[in-house]
PDB file of C-alpha atoms in Angstrom:
ATOM      1  CA  MET A 127      65.480 115.199  96.311  1.00 41.00           C
ATOM      2  CA  SER A 128      67.080 112.433  98.339  1.00 45.00           C
ATOM      3  CA  LEU A 129      67.630 108.687  98.202  1.00 51.00           C
ATOM      4  CA  ARG A 130      68.039 106.130 100.946  1.00 53.00           C
ATOM      5  CA  ILE A 131      70.938 103.712 101.347  1.00 57.00           C
ATOM      6  CA  TYR A 132      72.150 101.090 103.840  1.00 55.00           C
ATOM      7  CA  GLY A 133      70.989 101.726 107.395  1.00 55.00           C
ATOM      8  CA  ASN A 134      68.079 103.873 106.088  1.00 53.00           C
ATOM      9  CA  ARG A 135      70.418 106.841 105.649  1.00 62.00           C
ATOM     10  CA  GLN A 136      69.397 109.662 103.355  1.00 65.00           C
ATOM     11  CA  LEU A 137      71.637 111.103 100.654  1.00 64.00           C
ATOM     12  CA  LYS A 138      71.243 114.278  98.638  1.00 66.00           C
ATOM     13  CA  THR A 139      70.727 113.974  94.894  1.00 68.00           C
ATOM     14  CA  LEU A 140      70.976 116.537  92.109  1.00 62.00           C
ATOM     15  CA  PRO A 141      67.812 117.804  90.420  1.00 59.00           C
ATOM     16  CA  GLY A 142      67.309 117.148  86.717  1.00 52.00           C
ATOM     17  CA  LYS A 143      69.151 114.605  84.587  1.00 51.00           C
ATOM     18  CA  GLU A 144      72.731 115.680  85.239  1.00 48.00           C
ATOM     19  CA  THR A 145      73.309 112.438  87.163  1.00 51.00           C
ATOM     20  CA  ARG A 146      71.532 109.071  87.099  1.00 56.00           C
ATOM     21  CA  PRO A 147      71.864 107.317  90.459  1.00 63.00           C
ATOM     22  CA  THR A 148      72.306 103.547  90.354  1.00 70.00           C
ATOM     23  CA  SER A 149      68.910 101.995  91.058  1.00 79.00           C
ATOM     24  CA  ALA A 150      68.277 100.595  94.533  1.00 81.00           C
ATOM     25  CA  ARG A 151      67.866  97.110  93.036  1.00 87.00           C
ATOM     26  CA  VAL A 152      71.247  97.160  91.285  1.00 91.00           C
ATOM     27  CA  ARG A 153      72.963  98.793  94.273  1.00 90.00           C
ATOM     28  CA  GLU A 154      71.641  96.103  96.595  1.00 91.00           C
ATOM     29  CA  ALA A 155      72.682  93.372  94.155  1.00 93.00           C
ATOM     30  CA  VAL A 156      76.279  94.645  93.958  1.00 95.00           C
ATOM     31  CA  PHE A 157      76.664  94.706  97.732  1.00 94.00           C
ATOM     32  CA  ASN A 158      75.073  91.263  98.069  1.00 94.00           C
ATOM     33  CA  ILE A 159      77.526  89.858  95.505  1.00 96.00           C
ATOM     34  CA  TRP A 160      80.473  91.523  97.277  1.00 97.00           C
ATOM     35  CA  GLN A 161      79.134  90.779 100.756  1.00 93.00           C
ATOM     36  CA  GLY A 162      81.995  90.187 103.186  1.00 92.00           C
ATOM     37  CA  GLU A 163      84.472  91.952 100.869  1.00 96.00           C
ATOM     38  CA  ILE A 164      83.709  95.592 101.716  1.00 96.00           C
ATOM     39  CA  THR A 165      84.957  95.986 105.301  1.00 96.00           C
ATOM     40  CA  GLY A 166      88.467  97.437 105.120  1.00 97.00           C
ATOM     41  CA  CYS A 167      88.502  97.530 101.308  1.00 98.00           C
ATOM     42  CA  ARG A 168      89.774 100.300  99.030  1.00 98.00           C
ATOM     43  CA  TRP A 169      86.856 101.392  96.826  1.00 98.00           C
ATOM     44  CA  LEU A 170      86.986 103.394  93.585  1.00 98.00           C
ATOM     45  CA  ASP A 171      83.735 104.959  92.321  1.00 97.00           C
ATOM     46  CA  LEU A 172      83.943 106.013  88.639  1.00 97.00           C
ATOM     47  CA  CYS A 173      81.420 108.457  87.154  1.00 94.00           C
ATOM     48  CA  ALA A 174      80.301 108.718  90.751  1.00 92.00           C
ATOM     49  CA  GLY A 175      77.183 110.867  90.155  1.00 89.00           C
ATOM     50  CA  THR A 176      75.692 111.546  93.586  1.00 88.00           C
ATOM     51  CA  GLY A 177      78.149 109.151  95.233  1.00 91.00           C
ATOM     52  CA  SER A 178      75.544 106.610  96.328  1.00 91.00           C
ATOM     53  CA  MET A 179      77.781 103.578  95.650  1.00 94.00           C
ATOM     54  CA  GLY A 180      80.737 105.095  97.503  1.00 95.00           C
ATOM     55  CA  ALA A 181      78.466 106.146 100.387  1.00 93.00           C
ATOM     56  CA  GLU A 182      77.140 102.601 100.597  1.00 93.00           C
ATOM     57  CA  ALA A 183      80.723 101.284 100.683  1.00 96.00           C
ATOM     58  CA  LEU A 184      81.567 103.712 103.511  1.00 95.00           C
ATOM     59  CA  CYS A 185      78.491 102.616 105.464  1.00 92.00           C
ATOM     60  CA  ARG A 186      79.653  99.013 105.116  1.00 93.00           C
ATOM     61  CA  GLY A 187      83.161  99.708 106.391  1.00 95.00           C
ATOM     62  CA  ALA A 188      85.409 100.498 103.391  1.00 97.00           C
ATOM     63  CA  SER A 189      88.669 102.031 104.624  1.00 98.00           C
ATOM     64  CA  LEU A 190      89.224 104.241 101.550  1.00 98.00           C
ATOM     65  CA  VAL A 191      86.721 105.556  99.012  1.00 98.00           C
ATOM     66  CA  VAL A 192      87.833 107.601  95.999  1.00 98.00           C
ATOM     67  CA  GLY A 193      85.349 109.029  93.503  1.00 97.00           C
ATOM     68  CA  ILE A 194      85.848 110.542  90.052  1.00 98.00           C
ATOM     69  CA  GLU A 195      83.153 112.764  88.542  1.00 95.00           C
ATOM     70  CA  GLN A 196      83.168 115.376  85.761  1.00 93.00           C
ATOM     71  CA  SER A 197      80.451 117.687  87.127  1.00 90.00           C
ATOM     72  CA  SER A 198      81.534 120.204  89.774  1.00 90.00           C
ATOM     73  CA  ARG A 199      77.976 120.362  91.195  1.00 90.00           C
ATOM     74  CA  ALA A 200      77.940 116.595  91.521  1.00 91.00           C
ATOM     75  CA  CYS A 201      81.370 116.612  93.211  1.00 94.00           C
ATOM     76  CA  ALA A 202      80.090 118.987  95.896  1.00 92.00           C
ATOM     77  CA  THR A 203      77.111 116.676  96.504  1.00 92.00           C
ATOM     78  CA  ILE A 204      79.355 113.589  96.668  1.00 93.00           C
ATOM     79  CA  GLN A 205      81.651 115.272  99.193  1.00 94.00           C
ATOM     80  CA  GLU A 206      78.683 116.242 101.360  1.00 93.00           C
ATOM     81  CA  ASN A 207      77.103 112.777 101.149  1.00 92.00           C
ATOM     82  CA  TRP A 208      80.324 110.963 101.969  1.00 94.00           C
ATOM     83  CA  GLN A 209      81.254 113.212 104.880  1.00 93.00           C
ATOM     84  CA  GLN A 210      77.793 112.624 106.300  1.00 91.00           C
ATOM     85  CA  VAL A 211      78.226 108.818 106.445  1.00 91.00           C
ATOM     86  CA  ALA A 212      82.010 108.410 106.970  1.00 92.00           C
ATOM     87  CA  ASN A 213      83.651 107.954 110.348  1.00 93.00           C
ATOM     88  CA  ALA A 214      86.967 109.454 111.470  1.00 93.00           C
ATOM     89  CA  GLU A 215      88.999 106.347 110.493  1.00 95.00           C
ATOM     90  CA  GLN A 216      87.767 106.282 106.893  1.00 96.00           C
ATOM     91  CA  GLU A 217      89.556 108.148 104.121  1.00 97.00           C
ATOM     92  CA  LEU A 218      87.616 109.729 101.281  1.00 96.00           C
ATOM     93  CA  ARG A 219      88.602 111.732  98.235  1.00 97.00           C
ATOM     94  CA  VAL A 220      86.609 113.241  95.355  1.00 97.00           C
ATOM     95  CA  LEU A 221      88.401 114.033  92.082  1.00 97.00           C
ATOM     96  CA  ARG A 222      86.793 116.284  89.491  1.00 97.00           C
ATOM     97  CA  GLY A 223      87.559 116.188  85.787  1.00 96.00           C
ATOM     98  CA  ASP A 224      88.147 113.904  82.835  1.00 95.00           C
ATOM     99  CA  ILE A 225      88.018 110.335  84.087  1.00 96.00           C
ATOM    100  CA  VAL A 226      91.006 108.979  82.122  1.00 96.00           C
ATOM    101  CA  GLN A 227      93.187 111.943  83.184  1.00 96.00           C
ATOM    102  CA  GLN A 228      92.159 111.522  86.819  1.00 97.00           C
ATOM    103  CA  LEU A 229      92.879 107.777  86.730  1.00 98.00           C
ATOM    104  CA  LYS A 230      96.465 108.642  85.761  1.00 97.00           C
ATOM    105  CA  THR A 231      96.809 110.694  88.983  1.00 97.00           C
ATOM    106  CA  LEU A 232      96.051 107.514  90.969  1.00 98.00           C
ATOM    107  CA  THR A 233      99.099 105.672  89.599  1.00 97.00           C
ATOM    108  CA  GLY A 234     100.756 103.755  92.435  1.00 96.00           C
ATOM    109  CA  LYS A 235      97.462 103.095  94.254  1.00 97.00           C
ATOM    110  CA  GLN A 236      95.401  99.931  93.984  1.00 98.00           C
ATOM    111  CA  PHE A 237      91.758  99.267  94.736  1.00 98.00           C
ATOM    112  CA  ASP A 238      89.999  96.102  95.868  1.00 98.00           C
ATOM    113  CA  ARG A 239      86.611  97.014  94.408  1.00 98.00           C
ATOM    114  CA  ILE A 240      85.889  99.374  91.506  1.00 98.00           C
ATOM    115  CA  TYR A 241      82.414 100.430  90.408  1.00 98.00           C
ATOM    116  CA  PHE A 242      82.097 101.987  86.942  1.00 97.00           C
ATOM    117  CA  ASP A 243      78.760 103.470  85.836  1.00 94.00           C
ATOM    118  CA  PRO A 244      79.220 105.900  82.922  1.00 94.00           C
ATOM    119  CA  PRO A 245      76.433 107.350  80.781  1.00 90.00           C
ATOM    120  CA  TYR A 246      75.602 104.283  78.696  1.00 90.00           C
ATOM    121  CA  ALA A 247      76.172 105.989  75.315  1.00 89.00           C
ATOM    122  CA  SER A 248      79.327 107.860  76.377  1.00 89.00           C
ATOM    123  CA  GLY A 249      81.935 105.686  74.670  1.00 92.00           C
ATOM    124  CA  LEU A 250      83.924 105.599  77.928  1.00 96.00           C
ATOM    125  CA  TYR A 251      83.918 101.848  78.555  1.00 97.00           C
ATOM    126  CA  GLN A 252      86.967 100.800  76.513  1.00 96.00           C
ATOM    127  CA  PRO A 253      89.295 103.753  77.297  1.00 97.00           C
ATOM    128  CA  VAL A 254      88.515 103.733  81.022  1.00 98.00           C
ATOM    129  CA  LEU A 255      88.949  99.978  81.453  1.00 98.00           C
ATOM    130  CA  GLU A 256      92.188 100.125  79.446  1.00 98.00           C
ATOM    131  CA  ALA A 257      93.423 102.982  81.668  1.00 98.00           C
ATOM    132  CA  ILE A 258      92.649 101.003  84.839  1.00 98.00           C
ATOM    133  CA  ALA A 259      94.642  98.085  83.431  1.00 98.00           C
ATOM    134  CA  HIS A 260      97.485 100.309  82.188  1.00 97.00           C
ATOM    135  CA  TYR A 261      97.933 102.106  85.519  1.00 98.00           C
ATOM    136  CA  GLN A 262      97.472  98.809  87.423  1.00 97.00           C
ATOM    137  CA  LEU A 263      94.783 100.280  89.678  1.00 98.00           C
ATOM    138  CA  LEU A 264      93.014  96.963  90.314  1.00 98.00           C
ATOM    139  CA  ASP A 265      94.432  94.852  93.128  1.00 98.00           C
ATOM    140  CA  PRO A 266      95.408  91.360  91.855  1.00 97.00           C
ATOM    141  CA  SER A 267      92.598  89.860  93.957  1.00 97.00           C
ATOM    142  CA  GLY A 268      90.126  92.688  93.266  1.00 98.00           C
ATOM    143  CA  GLU A 269      87.085  92.987  91.015  1.00 98.00           C
ATOM    144  CA  ILE A 270      85.476  95.653  88.842  1.00 98.00           C
ATOM    145  CA  ALA A 271      81.710  95.907  88.342  1.00 98.00           C
ATOM    146  CA  VAL A 272      80.671  97.670  85.127  1.00 98.00           C
ATOM    147  CA  GLU A 273      77.078  98.898  84.819  1.00 96.00           C
ATOM    148  CA  HIS A 274      75.665  99.069  81.276  1.00 96.00           C
ATOM    149  CA  ALA A 275      72.508  98.713  79.206  1.00 94.00           C
ATOM    150  CA  SER A 276      71.253  95.145  78.864  1.00 93.00           C
ATOM    151  CA  GLN A 277      70.944  95.378  75.073  1.00 91.00           C
ATOM    152  CA  GLY A 278      73.642  96.148  72.526  1.00 89.00           C
ATOM    153  CA  TRP A 279      76.676  96.000  74.816  1.00 91.00           C
ATOM    154  CA  THR A 280      79.757  93.876  74.198  1.00 92.00           C
ATOM    155  CA  PRO A 281      82.261  93.563  77.056  1.00 93.00           C
ATOM    156  CA  PRO A 282      85.544  95.206  76.010  1.00 95.00           C
ATOM    157  CA  GLU A 283      88.405  92.725  75.908  1.00 95.00           C
ATOM    158  CA  ILE A 284      91.209  93.782  78.234  1.00 96.00           C
ATOM    159  CA  PRO A 285      94.508  91.835  78.132  1.00 94.00           C
ATOM    160  CA  ASP A 286      95.071  89.714  81.265  1.00 95.00           C
ATOM    161  CA  TRP A 287      91.518  90.328  82.533  1.00 97.00           C
ATOM    162  CA  GLU A 288      88.549  87.982  82.423  1.00 97.00           C
ATOM    163  CA  VAL A 289      84.813  88.383  82.819  1.00 97.00           C
ATOM    164  CA  CYS A 290      83.979  86.453  85.983  1.00 96.00           C
ATOM    165  CA  ARG A 291      80.279  87.224  86.374  1.00 95.00           C
ATOM    166  CA  GLU A 292      77.395  88.728  84.405  1.00 96.00           C
ATOM    167  CA  LYS A 293      74.061  89.749  85.919  1.00 96.00           C
ATOM    168  CA  LEU A 294      70.885  91.070  84.335  1.00 95.00           C
ATOM    169  CA  TYR A 295      68.407  93.408  86.082  1.00 93.00           C
ATOM    170  CA  GLY A 296      65.741  94.464  83.574  1.00 91.00           C
ATOM    171  CA  ASN A 297      67.219  97.162  81.315  1.00 92.00           C
ATOM    172  CA  THR A 298      70.449  97.277  83.339  1.00 93.00           C
ATOM    173  CA  SER A 299      73.230  94.705  83.410  1.00 96.00           C
ATOM    174  CA  LEU A 300      76.428  94.299  85.383  1.00 97.00           C
ATOM    175  CA  THR A 301      79.594  92.727  84.022  1.00 97.00           C
ATOM    176  CA  PHE A 302      82.317  91.865  86.537  1.00 98.00           C
ATOM    177  CA  TYR A 303      86.009  91.673  85.625  1.00 98.00           C
ATOM    178  CA  ARG A 304      88.998  90.355  87.512  1.00 98.00           C
ATOM    179  CA  ILE A 305      92.653  89.893  86.670  1.00 97.00           C
ATOM    180  CA  ARG A 306      93.202  86.473  85.156  1.00 92.00           C
ATOM    181  CA  SER A 307      95.289  84.286  87.429  1.00 83.00           C
ATOM    182  CA  GLU A 308      97.799  81.812  86.035  1.00 70.00           C
ATOM    183  CA  GLY A 309      96.011  78.826  84.536  1.00 57.00           C
ATOM    184  CA  SER A 310      92.514  80.187  85.228  1.00 52.00           C
ATOM    185  CA  GLY A 311      91.299  80.290  81.628  1.00 50.00           C
ATOM    186  CA  ALA A 312      87.535  80.524  82.116  1.00 45.00           C
ATOM    187  CA  ASP A 313      86.052  77.404  80.604  1.00 42.00           C
ATOM    188  CA  LYS A 314      82.368  76.734  79.969  1.00 35.00           C
ATOM    189  CA  GLY A 315      81.896  75.387  83.479  1.00 37.00           C
ATOM    190  CA  ASP A 316      83.143  78.648  84.997  1.00 40.00           C
ATOM    191  CA  GLU A 317      80.849  80.708  82.822  1.00 38.00           C
ATOM    192  CA  GLU A 318      77.785  78.668  83.762  1.00 34.00           C
ATOM    193  CA  GLN A 319      78.654  78.885  87.428  1.00 36.00           C
ATOM    194  CA  TYR A 320      78.998  82.679  87.339  1.00 35.00           C
ATOM    195  CA  ASN A 321      75.891  83.229  85.230  1.00 40.00           C
ATOM    196  CA  SER A 322      73.610  81.106  87.373  1.00 33.00           C
TER     197      SER A 322
END
């Protein structure tokens, strides 16, 4: 099996249900929202699956892409997919293992854009977002996009972060976080602007 990304490039996928690639619609939406922010950015792909989001970031000029994935088969596929689309100036790294443990190994690094797409019923949302905040992995001007089911999901509250955008795509939703800047308490006007 394969899937197509930016520039009509083909990526390998894993057979069966071991990974669930982000749908083309959601993938396109994320890169439209972050248009103009990807070139030269440092991208972190969490629960990377087949690596389609990281591959898309590489195709659009990210300088660094790091992926974390539990499955060793998936990690091999990610590595292959990313090497296929990366150029010599781009840095890529695939980390295998428990996501919270692997986040700790990134202490001292910061990322401009983080994409987090765990199995929806995994219970990973709160501990992973707390770990990102604890290890200060999000650049002060960066954003995190969290993919989740549209029904029955409450955004975890993370100290000093705010939800800056929420988008709905059928059964899938995206919630975007950023670090709250001084005096930027999101009032009703902000929420309406981001939800429109």
